[in-house]
Short mmCIF file of N, CA and C in Angstrom, two decimals:
data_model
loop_
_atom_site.label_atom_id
_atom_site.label_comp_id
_atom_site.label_asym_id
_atom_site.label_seq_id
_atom_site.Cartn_x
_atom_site.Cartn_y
_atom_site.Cartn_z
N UNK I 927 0.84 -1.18 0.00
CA UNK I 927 0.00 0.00 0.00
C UNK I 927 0.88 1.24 0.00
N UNK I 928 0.52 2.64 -0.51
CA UNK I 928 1.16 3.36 -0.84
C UNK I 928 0.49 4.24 -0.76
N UNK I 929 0.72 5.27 0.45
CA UNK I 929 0.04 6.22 0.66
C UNK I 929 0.57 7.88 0.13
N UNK I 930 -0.02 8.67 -0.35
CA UNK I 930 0.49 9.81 -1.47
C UNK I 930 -0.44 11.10 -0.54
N UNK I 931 0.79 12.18 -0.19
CA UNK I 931 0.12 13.52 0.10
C UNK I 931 0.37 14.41 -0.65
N UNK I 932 -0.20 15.09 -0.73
CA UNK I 932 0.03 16.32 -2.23
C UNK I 932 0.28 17.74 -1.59
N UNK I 933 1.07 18.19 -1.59
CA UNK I 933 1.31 19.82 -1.09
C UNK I 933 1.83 21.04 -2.41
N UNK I 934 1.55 21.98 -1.17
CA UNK I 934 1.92 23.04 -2.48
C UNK I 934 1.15 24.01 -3.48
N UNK I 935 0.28 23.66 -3.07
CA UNK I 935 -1.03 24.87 -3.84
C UNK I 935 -1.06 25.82 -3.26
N UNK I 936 -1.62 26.39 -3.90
CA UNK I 936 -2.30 27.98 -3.89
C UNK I 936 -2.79 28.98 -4.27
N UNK I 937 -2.21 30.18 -3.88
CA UNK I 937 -2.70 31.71 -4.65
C UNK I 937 -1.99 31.99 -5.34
N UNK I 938 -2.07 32.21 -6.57
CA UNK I 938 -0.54 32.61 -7.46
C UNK I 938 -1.44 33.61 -8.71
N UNK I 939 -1.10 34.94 -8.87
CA UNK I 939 -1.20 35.69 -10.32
C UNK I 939 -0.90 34.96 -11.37
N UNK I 940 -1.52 35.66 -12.57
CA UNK I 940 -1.06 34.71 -13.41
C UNK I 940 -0.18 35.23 -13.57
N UNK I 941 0.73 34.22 -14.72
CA UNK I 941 2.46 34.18 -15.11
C UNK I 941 3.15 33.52 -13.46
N UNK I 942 2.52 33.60 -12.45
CA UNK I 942 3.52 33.09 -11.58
C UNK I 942 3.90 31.84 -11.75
N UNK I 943 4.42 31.26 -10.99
CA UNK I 943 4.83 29.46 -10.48
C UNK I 943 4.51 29.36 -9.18
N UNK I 944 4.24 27.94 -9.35
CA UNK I 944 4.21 26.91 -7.87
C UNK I 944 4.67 25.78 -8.27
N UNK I 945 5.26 25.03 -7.05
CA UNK I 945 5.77 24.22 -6.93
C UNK I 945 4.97 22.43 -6.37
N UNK I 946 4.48 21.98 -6.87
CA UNK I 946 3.52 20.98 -6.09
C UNK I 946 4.49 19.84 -5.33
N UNK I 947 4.01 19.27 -4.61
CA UNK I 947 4.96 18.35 -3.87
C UNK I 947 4.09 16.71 -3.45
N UNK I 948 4.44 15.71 -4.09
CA UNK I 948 3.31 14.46 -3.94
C UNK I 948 4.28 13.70 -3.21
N UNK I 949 4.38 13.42 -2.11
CA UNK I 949 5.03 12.65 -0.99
C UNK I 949 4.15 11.20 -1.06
N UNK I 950 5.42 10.28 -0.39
CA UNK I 950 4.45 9.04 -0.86
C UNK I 950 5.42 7.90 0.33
N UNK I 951 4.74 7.00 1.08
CA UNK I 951 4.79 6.47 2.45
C UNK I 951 4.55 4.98 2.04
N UNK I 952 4.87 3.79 2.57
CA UNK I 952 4.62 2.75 2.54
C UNK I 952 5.16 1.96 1.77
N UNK I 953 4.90 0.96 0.55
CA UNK I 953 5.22 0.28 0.20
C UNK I 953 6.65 1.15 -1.09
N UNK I 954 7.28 0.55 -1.40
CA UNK I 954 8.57 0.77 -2.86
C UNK I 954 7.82 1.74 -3.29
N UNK I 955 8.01 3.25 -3.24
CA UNK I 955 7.67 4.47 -3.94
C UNK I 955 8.53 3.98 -5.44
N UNK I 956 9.37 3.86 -5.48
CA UNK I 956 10.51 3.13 -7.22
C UNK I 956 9.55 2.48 -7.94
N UNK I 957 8.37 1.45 -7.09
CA UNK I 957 8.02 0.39 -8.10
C UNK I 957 6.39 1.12 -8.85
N UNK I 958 5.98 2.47 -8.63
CA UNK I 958 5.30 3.25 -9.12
C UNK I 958 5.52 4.33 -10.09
N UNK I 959 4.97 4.45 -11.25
CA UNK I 959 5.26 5.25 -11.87
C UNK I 959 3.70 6.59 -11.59
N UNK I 960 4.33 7.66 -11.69
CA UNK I 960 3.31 8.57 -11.04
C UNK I 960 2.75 9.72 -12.02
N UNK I 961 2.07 10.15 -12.21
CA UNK I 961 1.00 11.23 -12.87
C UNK I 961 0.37 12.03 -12.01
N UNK I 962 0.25 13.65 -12.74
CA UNK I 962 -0.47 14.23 -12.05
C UNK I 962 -1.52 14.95 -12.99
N UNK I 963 -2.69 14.86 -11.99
CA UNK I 963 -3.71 15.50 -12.75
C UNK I 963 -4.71 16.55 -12.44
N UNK I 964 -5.39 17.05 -12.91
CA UNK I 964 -6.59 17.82 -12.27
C UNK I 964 -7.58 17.89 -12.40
N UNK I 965 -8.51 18.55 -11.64
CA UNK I 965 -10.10 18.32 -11.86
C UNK I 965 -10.69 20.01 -11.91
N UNK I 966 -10.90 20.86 -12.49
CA UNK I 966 -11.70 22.00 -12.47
C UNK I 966 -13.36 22.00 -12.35
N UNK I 967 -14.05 22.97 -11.95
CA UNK I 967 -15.15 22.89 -11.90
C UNK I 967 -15.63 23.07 -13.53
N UNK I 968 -16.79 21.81 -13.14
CA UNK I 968 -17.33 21.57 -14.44
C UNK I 968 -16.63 20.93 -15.36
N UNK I 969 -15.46 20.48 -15.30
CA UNK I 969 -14.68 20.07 -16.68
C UNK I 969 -14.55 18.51 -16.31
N UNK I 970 -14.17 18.15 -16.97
CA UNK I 970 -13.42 16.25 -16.50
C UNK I 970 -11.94 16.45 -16.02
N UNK I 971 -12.36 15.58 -15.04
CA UNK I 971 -10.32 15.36 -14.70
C UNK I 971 -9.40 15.12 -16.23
N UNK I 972 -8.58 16.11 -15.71
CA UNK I 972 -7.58 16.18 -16.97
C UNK I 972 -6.34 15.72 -16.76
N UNK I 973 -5.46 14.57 -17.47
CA UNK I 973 -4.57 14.40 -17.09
C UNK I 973 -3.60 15.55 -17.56
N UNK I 974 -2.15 15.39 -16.98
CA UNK I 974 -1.39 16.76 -17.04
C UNK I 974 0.16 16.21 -17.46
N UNK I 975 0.69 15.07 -17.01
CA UNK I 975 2.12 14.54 -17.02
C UNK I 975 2.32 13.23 -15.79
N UNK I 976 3.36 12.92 -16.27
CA UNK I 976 3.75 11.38 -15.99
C UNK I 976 4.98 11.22 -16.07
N UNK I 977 5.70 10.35 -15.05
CA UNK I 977 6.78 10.19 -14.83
C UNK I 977 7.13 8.82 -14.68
N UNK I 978 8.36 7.97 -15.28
CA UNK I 978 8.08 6.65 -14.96
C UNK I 978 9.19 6.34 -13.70
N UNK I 979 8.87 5.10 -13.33
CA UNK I 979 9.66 4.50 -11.99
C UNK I 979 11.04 5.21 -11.82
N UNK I 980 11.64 5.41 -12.64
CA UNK I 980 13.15 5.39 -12.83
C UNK I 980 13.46 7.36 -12.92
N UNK I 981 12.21 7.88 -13.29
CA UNK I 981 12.77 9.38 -13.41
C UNK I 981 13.33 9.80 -15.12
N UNK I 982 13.70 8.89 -15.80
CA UNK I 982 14.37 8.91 -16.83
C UNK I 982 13.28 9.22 -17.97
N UNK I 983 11.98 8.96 -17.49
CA UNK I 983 10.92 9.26 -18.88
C UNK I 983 9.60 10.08 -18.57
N UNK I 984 9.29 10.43 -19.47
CA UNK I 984 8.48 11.68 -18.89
C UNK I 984 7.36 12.06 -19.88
N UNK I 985 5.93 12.45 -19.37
CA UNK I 985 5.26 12.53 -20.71
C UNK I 985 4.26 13.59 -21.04
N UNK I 986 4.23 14.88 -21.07
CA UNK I 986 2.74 15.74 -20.76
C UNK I 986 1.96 15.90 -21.42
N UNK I 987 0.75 16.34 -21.10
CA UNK I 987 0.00 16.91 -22.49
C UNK I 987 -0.02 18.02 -22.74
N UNK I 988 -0.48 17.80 -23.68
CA UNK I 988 -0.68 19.86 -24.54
C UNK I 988 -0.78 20.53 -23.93
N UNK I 989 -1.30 20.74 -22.82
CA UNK I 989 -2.13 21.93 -22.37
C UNK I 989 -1.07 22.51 -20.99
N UNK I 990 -0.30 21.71 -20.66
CA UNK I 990 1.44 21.88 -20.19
C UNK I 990 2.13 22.21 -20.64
N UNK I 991 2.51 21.29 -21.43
CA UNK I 991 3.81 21.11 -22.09
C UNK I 991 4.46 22.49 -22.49
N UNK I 992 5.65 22.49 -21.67
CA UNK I 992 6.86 23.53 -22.02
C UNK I 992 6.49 24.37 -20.78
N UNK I 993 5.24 24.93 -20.13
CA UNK I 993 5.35 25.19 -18.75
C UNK I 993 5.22 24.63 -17.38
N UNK I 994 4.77 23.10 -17.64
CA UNK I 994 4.93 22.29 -16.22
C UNK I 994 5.81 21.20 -16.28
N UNK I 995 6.87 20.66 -15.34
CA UNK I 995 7.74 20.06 -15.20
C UNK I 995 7.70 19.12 -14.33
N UNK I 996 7.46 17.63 -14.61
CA UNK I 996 7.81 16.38 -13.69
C UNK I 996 8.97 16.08 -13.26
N UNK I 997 9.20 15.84 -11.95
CA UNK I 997 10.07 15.04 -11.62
C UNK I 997 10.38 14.25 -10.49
N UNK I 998 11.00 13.25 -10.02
CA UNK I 998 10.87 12.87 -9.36
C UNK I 998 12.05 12.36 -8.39
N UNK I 999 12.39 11.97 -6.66
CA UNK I 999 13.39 12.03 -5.98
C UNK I 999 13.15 10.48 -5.49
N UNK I 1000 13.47 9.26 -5.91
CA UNK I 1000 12.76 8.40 -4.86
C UNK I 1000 13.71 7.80 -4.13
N UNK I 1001 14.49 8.73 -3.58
CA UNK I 1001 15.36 8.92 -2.20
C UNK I 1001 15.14 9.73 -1.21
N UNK I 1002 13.89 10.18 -1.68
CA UNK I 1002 13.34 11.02 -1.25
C UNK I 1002 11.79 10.70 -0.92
N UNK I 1003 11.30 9.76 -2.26
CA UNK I 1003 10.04 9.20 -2.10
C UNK I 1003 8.98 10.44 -2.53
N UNK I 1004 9.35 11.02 -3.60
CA UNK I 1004 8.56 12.32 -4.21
C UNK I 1004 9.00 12.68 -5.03
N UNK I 1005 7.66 13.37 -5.87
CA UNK I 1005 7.30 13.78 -7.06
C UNK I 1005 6.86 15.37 -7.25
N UNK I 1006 7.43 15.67 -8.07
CA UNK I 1006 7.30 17.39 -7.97
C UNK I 1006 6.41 17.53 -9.02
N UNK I 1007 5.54 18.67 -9.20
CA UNK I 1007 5.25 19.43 -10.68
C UNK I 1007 5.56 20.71 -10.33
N UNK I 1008 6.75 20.78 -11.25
CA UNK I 1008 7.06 22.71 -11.40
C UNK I 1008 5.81 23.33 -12.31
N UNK I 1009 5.04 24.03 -12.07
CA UNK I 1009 4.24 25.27 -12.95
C UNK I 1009 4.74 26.34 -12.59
N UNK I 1010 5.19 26.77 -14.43
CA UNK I 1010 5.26 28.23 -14.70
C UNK I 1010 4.80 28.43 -15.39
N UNK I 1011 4.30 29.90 -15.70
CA UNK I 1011 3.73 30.68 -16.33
C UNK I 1011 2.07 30.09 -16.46
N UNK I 1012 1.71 30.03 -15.35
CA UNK I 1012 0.51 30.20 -14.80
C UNK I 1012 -0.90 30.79 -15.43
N UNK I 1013 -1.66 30.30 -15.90
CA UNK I 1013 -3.01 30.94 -16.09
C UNK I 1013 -4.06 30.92 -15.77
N UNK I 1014 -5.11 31.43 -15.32
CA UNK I 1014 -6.27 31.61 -14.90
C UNK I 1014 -6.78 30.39 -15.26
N UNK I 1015 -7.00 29.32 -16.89
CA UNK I 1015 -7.33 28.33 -16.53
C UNK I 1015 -6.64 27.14 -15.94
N UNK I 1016 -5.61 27.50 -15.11
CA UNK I 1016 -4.93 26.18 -14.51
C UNK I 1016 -5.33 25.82 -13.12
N UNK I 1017 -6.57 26.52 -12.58
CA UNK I 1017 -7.42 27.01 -11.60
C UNK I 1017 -7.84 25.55 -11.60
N UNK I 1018 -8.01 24.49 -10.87
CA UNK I 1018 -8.22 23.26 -10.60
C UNK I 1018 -7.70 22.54 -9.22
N UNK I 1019 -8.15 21.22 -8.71
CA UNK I 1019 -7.66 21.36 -7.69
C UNK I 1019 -6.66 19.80 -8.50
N UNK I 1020 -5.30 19.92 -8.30
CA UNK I 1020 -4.20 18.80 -8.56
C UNK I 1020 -4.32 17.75 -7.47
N UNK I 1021 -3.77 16.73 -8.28
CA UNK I 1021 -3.90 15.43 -7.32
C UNK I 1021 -2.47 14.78 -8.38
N UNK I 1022 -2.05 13.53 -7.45
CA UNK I 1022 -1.00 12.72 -8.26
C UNK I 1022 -1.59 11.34 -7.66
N UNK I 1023 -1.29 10.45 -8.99
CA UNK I 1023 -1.57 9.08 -8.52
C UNK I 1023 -0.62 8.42 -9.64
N UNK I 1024 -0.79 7.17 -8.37
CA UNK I 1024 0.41 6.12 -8.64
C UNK I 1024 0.03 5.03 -9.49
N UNK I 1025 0.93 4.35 -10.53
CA UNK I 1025 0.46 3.25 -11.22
C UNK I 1025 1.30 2.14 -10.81
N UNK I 1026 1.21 0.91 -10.41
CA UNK I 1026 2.48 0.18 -10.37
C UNK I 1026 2.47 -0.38 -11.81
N UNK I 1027 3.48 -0.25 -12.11
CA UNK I 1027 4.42 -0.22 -13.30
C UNK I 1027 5.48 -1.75 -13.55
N UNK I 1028 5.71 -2.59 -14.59
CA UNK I 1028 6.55 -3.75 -14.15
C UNK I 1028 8.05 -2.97 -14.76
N UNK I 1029 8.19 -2.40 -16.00
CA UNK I 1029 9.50 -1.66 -16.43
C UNK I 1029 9.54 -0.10 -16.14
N UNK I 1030 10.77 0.15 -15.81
CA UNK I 1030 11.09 1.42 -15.16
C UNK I 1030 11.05 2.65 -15.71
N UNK I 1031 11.06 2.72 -17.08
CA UNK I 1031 10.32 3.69 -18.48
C UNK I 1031 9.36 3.72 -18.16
N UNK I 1032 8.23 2.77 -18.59
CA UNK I 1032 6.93 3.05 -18.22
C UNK I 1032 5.84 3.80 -17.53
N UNK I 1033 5.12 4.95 -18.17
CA UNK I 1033 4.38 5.91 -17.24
C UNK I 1033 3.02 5.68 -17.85
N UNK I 1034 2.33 6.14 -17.29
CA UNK I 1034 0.85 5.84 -17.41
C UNK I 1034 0.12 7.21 -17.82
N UNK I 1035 -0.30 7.45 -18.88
CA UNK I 1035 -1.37 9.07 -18.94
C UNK I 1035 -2.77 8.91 -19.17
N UNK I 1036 -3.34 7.19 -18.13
CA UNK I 1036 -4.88 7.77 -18.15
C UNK I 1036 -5.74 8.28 -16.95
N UNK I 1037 -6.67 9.01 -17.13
CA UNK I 1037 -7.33 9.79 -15.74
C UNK I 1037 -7.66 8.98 -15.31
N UNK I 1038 -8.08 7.44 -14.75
CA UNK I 1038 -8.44 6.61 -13.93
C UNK I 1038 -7.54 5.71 -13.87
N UNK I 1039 -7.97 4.01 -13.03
CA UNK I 1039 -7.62 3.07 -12.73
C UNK I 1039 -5.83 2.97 -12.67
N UNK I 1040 -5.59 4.33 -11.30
CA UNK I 1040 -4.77 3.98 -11.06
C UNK I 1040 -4.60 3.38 -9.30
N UNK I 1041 -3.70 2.99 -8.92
CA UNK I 1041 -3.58 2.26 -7.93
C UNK I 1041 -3.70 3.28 -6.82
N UNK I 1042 -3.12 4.20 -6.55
CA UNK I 1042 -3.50 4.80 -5.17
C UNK I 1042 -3.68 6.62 -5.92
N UNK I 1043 -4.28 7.06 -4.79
CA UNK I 1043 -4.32 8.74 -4.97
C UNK I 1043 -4.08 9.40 -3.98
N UNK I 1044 -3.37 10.63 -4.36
CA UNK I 1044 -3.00 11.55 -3.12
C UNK I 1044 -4.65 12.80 -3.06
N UNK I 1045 -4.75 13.19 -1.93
CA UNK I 1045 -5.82 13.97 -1.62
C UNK I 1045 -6.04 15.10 -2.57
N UNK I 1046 -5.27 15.59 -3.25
CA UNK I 1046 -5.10 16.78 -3.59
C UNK I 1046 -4.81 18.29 -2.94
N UNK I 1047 -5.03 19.03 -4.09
CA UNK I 1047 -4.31 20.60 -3.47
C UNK I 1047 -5.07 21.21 -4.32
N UNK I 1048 -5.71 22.81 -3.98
CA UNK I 1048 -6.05 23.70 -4.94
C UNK I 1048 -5.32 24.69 -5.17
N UNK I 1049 -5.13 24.94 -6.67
CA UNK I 1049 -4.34 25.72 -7.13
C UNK I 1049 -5.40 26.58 -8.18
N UNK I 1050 -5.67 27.82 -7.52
CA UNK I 1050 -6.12 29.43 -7.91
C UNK I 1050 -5.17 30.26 -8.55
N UNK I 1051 -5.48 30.89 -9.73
CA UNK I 1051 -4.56 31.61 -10.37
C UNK I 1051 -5.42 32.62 -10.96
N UNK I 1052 -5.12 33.77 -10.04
CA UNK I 1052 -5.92 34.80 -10.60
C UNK I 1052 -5.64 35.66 -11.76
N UNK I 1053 -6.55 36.72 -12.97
CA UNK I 1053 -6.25 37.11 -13.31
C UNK I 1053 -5.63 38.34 -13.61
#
């Protein structure tokens, strides 16, 4: 079992950054490959990026890509998302969840059926 806390949200203008922080307890944090995603009001959970076991592979979608950054410490047993350059629609509340994974490349980018979830965080970005 593998328990995941998510920190790091908040109030941020737009163009700012935050830093998210998905901490993770219990069983081989290594043998999970992790994603983070979000949920806005009214919209569907959106996935956002993915990281596999090893740190070495990495995957986002469009609506990121080139301003949010995965990565991960698992000497640490955590997973970061850098956001910069911030916009009013990135207003959602983030969550990260874990997939167990059998090869260390391997990351997962779908919004469900993954193995554990961290609580989430809301992240407001005003205009």
């Amino acid at each position: 079992q593998v328990h995941l806390v998510v920190s790091g949200g908040g109030l941020v203008q737009a163009g700012g950054s935050l830093r998210l922080s998905c901490a993770a307890s219990g069983r081989a944090f290594s043998e999970y490959a992790i994603s983070w995603l979000r949920l806005a009001p009214g919209n569907e959970r959106e996935f956002l990026a993915a990281i596999g076991r090893s740190g070495d592979t990495t995957y986002y979608a469009d609506s990121v890509k080139g301003r949010f950054t995965i990565s991960r410490d698992n000497a640490k047993n955590t997973v970061y998302l850098q956001m910069n350059s911030l916009k009013p629609e990135d207003t959602a509340v983030y969550y990260c969840a874990a997939k167990e994974t059998r090869y260390s490349g391997t990351y997962y980018t779908g919004i469900d059926k993954y193995d554990h979830w961290g609580q989430g965080t809301q992240v407001t970005v005003s205009s």
